PDB file of C-alpha atoms in Angstrom:
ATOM      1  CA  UNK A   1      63.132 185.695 -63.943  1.00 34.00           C
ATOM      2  CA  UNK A   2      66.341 185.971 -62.756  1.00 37.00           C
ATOM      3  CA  UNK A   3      67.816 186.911 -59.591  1.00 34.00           C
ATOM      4  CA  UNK A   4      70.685 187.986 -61.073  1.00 36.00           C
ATOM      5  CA  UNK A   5      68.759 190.878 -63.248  1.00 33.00           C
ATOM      6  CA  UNK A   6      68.341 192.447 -60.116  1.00 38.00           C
ATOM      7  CA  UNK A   7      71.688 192.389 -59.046  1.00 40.00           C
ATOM      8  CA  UNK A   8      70.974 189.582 -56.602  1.00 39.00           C
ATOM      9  CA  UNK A   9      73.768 187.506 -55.696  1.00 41.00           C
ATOM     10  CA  UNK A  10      72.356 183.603 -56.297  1.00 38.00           C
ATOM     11  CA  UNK A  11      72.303 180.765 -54.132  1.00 41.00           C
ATOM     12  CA  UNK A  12      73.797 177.665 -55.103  1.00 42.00           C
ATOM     13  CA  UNK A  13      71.439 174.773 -56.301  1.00 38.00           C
ATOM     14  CA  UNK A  14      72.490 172.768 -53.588  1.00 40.00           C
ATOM     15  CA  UNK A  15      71.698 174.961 -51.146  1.00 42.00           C
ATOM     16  CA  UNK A  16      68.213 175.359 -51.948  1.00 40.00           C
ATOM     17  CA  UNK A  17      65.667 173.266 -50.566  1.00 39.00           C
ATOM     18  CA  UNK A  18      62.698 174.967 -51.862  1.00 40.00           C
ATOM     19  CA  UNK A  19      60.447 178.043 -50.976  1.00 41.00           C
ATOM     20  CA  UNK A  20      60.407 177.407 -47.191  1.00 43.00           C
ATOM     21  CA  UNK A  21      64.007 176.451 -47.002  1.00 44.00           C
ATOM     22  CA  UNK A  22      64.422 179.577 -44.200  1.00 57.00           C
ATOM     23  CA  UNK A  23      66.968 180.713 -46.537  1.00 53.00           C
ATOM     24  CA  UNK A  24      67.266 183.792 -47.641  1.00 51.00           C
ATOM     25  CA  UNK A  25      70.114 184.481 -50.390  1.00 55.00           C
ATOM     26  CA  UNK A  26      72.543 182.118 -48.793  1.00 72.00           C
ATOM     27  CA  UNK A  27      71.951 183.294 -45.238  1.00 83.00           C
ATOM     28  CA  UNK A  28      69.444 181.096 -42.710  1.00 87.00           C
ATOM     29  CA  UNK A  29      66.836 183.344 -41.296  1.00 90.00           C
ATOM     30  CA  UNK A  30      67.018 181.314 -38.280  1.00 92.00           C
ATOM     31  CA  UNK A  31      70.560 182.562 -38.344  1.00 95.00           C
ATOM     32  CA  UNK A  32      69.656 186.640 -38.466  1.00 95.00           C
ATOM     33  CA  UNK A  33      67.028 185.920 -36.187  1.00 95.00           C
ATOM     34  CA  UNK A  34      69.518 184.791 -33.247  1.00 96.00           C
ATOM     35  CA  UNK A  35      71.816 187.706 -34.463  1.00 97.00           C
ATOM     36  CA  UNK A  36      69.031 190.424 -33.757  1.00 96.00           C
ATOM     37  CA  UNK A  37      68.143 188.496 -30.349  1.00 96.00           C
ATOM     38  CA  UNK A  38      71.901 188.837 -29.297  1.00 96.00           C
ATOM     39  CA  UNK A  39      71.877 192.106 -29.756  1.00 96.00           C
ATOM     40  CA  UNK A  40      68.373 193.147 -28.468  1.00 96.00           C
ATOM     41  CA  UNK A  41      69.257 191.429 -25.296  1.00 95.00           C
ATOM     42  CA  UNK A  42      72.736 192.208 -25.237  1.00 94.00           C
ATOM     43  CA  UNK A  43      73.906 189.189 -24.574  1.00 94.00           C
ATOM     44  CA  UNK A  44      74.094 185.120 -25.492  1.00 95.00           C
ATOM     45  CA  UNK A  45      72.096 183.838 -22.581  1.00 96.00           C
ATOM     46  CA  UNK A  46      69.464 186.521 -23.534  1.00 96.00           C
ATOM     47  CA  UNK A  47      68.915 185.496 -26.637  1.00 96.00           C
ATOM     48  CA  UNK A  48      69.464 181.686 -26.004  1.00 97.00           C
ATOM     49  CA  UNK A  49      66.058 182.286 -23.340  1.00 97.00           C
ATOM     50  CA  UNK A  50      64.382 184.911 -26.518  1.00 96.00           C
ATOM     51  CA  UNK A  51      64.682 182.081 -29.115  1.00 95.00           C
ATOM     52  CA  UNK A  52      64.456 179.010 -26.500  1.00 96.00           C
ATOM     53  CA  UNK A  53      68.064 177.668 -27.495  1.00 97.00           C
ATOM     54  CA  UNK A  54      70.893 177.284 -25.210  1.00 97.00           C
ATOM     55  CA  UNK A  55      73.953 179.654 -25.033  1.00 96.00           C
ATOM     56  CA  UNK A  56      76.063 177.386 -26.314  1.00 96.00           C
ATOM     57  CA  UNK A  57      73.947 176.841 -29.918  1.00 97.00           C
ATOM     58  CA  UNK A  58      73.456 180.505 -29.803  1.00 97.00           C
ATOM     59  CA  UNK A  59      77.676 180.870 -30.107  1.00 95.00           C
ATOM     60  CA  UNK A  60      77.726 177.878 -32.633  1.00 96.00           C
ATOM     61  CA  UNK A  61      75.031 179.586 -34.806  1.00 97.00           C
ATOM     62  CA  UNK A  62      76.878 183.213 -34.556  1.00 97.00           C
ATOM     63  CA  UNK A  63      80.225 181.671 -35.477  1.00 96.00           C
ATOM     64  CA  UNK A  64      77.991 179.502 -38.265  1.00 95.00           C
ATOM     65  CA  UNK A  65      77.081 183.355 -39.459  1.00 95.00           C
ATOM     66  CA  UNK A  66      80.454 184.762 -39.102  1.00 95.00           C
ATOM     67  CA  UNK A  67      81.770 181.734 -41.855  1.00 94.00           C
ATOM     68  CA  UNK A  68      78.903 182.378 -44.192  1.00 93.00           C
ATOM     69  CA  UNK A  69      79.896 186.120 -44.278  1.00 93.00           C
ATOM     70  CA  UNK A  70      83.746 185.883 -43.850  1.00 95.00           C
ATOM     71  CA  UNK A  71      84.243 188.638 -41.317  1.00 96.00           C
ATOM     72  CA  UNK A  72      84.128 188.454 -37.478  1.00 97.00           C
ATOM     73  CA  UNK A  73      80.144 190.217 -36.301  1.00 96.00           C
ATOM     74  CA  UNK A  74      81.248 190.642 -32.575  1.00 95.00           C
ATOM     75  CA  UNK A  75      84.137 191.900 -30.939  1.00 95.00           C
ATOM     76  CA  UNK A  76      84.179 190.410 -27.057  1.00 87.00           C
ATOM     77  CA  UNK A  77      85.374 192.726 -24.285  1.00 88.00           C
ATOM     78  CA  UNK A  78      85.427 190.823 -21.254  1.00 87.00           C
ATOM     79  CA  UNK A  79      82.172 189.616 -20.561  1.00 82.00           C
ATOM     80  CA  UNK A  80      80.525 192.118 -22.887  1.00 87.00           C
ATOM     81  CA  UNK A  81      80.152 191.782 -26.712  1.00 91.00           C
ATOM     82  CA  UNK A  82      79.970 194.659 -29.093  1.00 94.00           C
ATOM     83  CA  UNK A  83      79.335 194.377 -32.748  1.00 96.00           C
ATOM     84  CA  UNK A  84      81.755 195.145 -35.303  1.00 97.00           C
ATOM     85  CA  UNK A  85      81.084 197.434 -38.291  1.00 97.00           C
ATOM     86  CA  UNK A  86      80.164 194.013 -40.516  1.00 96.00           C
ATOM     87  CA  UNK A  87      78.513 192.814 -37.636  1.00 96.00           C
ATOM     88  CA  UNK A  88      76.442 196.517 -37.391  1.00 96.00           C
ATOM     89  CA  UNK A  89      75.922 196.255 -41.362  1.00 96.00           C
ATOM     90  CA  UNK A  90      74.814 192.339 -41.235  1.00 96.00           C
ATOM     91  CA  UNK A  91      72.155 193.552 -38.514  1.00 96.00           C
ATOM     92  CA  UNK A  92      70.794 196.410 -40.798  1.00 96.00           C
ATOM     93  CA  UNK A  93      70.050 194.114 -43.644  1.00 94.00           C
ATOM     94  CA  UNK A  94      68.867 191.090 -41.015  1.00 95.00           C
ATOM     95  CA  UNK A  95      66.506 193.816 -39.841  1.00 95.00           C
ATOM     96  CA  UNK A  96      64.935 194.453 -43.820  1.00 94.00           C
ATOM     97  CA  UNK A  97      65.525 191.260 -44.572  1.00 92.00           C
ATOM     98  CA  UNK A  98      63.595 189.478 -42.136  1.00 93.00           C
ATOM     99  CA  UNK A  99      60.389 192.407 -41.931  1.00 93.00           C
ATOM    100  CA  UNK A 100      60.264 192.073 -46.181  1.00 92.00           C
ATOM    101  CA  UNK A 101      60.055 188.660 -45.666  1.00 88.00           C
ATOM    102  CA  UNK A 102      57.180 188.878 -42.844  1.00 91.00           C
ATOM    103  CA  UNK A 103      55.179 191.988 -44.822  1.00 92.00           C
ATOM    104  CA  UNK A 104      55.372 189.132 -47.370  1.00 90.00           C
ATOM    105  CA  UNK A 105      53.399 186.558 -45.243  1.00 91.00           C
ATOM    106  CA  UNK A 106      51.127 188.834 -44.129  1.00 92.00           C
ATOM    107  CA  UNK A 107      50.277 190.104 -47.628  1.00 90.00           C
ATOM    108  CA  UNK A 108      49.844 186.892 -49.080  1.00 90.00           C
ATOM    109  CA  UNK A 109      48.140 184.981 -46.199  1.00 90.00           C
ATOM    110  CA  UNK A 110      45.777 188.418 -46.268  1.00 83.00           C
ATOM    111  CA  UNK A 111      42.058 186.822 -47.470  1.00 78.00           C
ATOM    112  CA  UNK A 112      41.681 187.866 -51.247  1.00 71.00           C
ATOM    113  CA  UNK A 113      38.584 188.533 -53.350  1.00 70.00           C
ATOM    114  CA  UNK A 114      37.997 186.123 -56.059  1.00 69.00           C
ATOM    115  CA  UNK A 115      37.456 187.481 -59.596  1.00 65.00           C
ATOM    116  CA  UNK A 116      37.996 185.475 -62.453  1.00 67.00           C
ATOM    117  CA  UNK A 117      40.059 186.514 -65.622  1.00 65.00           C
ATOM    118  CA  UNK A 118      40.689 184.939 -68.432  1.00 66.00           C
ATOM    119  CA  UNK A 119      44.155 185.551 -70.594  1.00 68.00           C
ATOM    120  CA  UNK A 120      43.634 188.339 -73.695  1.00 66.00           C
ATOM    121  CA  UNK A 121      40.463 189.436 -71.485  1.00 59.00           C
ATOM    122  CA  UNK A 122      41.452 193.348 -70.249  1.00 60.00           C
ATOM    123  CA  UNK A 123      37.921 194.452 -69.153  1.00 56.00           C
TER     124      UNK A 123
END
């Protein structure tokens, strides 16, 4: 099946790296990750301490984000940031993105019962 039947833009073959690449149409998940740390702690050093990196990876991985998407995610006001309206987007779909792919995990990790079916058998 396609990815594109759904409307789904594709990733390129080279970057895909297999099932558990982290990648999730193009974007790292590592990547959103950091960007909803940032923001739940308000700040780089926050998030550097939430996802045990230092403040300085967690600007290289934001400006990492902000070239896969082509738009600027924070606006800097002094020493405060503030998220821009791609930036505010970007964070909505980290947010689905991110708890799909964990309901995902948890579904399929869930213990199943074992029946056994056999193809052309219905009942």
């Amino acid at each position: 099946m396609k990815l594109a039947n759904w409307g789904l833009p594709l990733m390129p073959n080279h970057a895909r790296s297999g099932p558990d690449s982290g990648v999730l149409l193009g974007l790292d998940n590592s990547l959103l990750r950091t960007l909803m740390a940032v923001v739940d702690t308000g700040s780089f050093v926050g998030a550097a301490r939430t996802v045990h990196r230092t403040p300085s990876a967690i600007s290289m991985q934001m400006k990492r984000l902000e070239t896969q998407i082509r738009q600027p995610i924070f606006v800097h006001q002094g020493r405060s940031i503030m998220l821009t309206p791609a930036g505010e987007a970007l964070l909505t779909y980290a947010r689905r993105a991110l708890g799909i792919a964990e309901e995902a995990i948890v579904r399929f990790n869930r213990p199943v019962a074992r029946t056994r079916r056999t193809a052309g058998n219905d009942g």
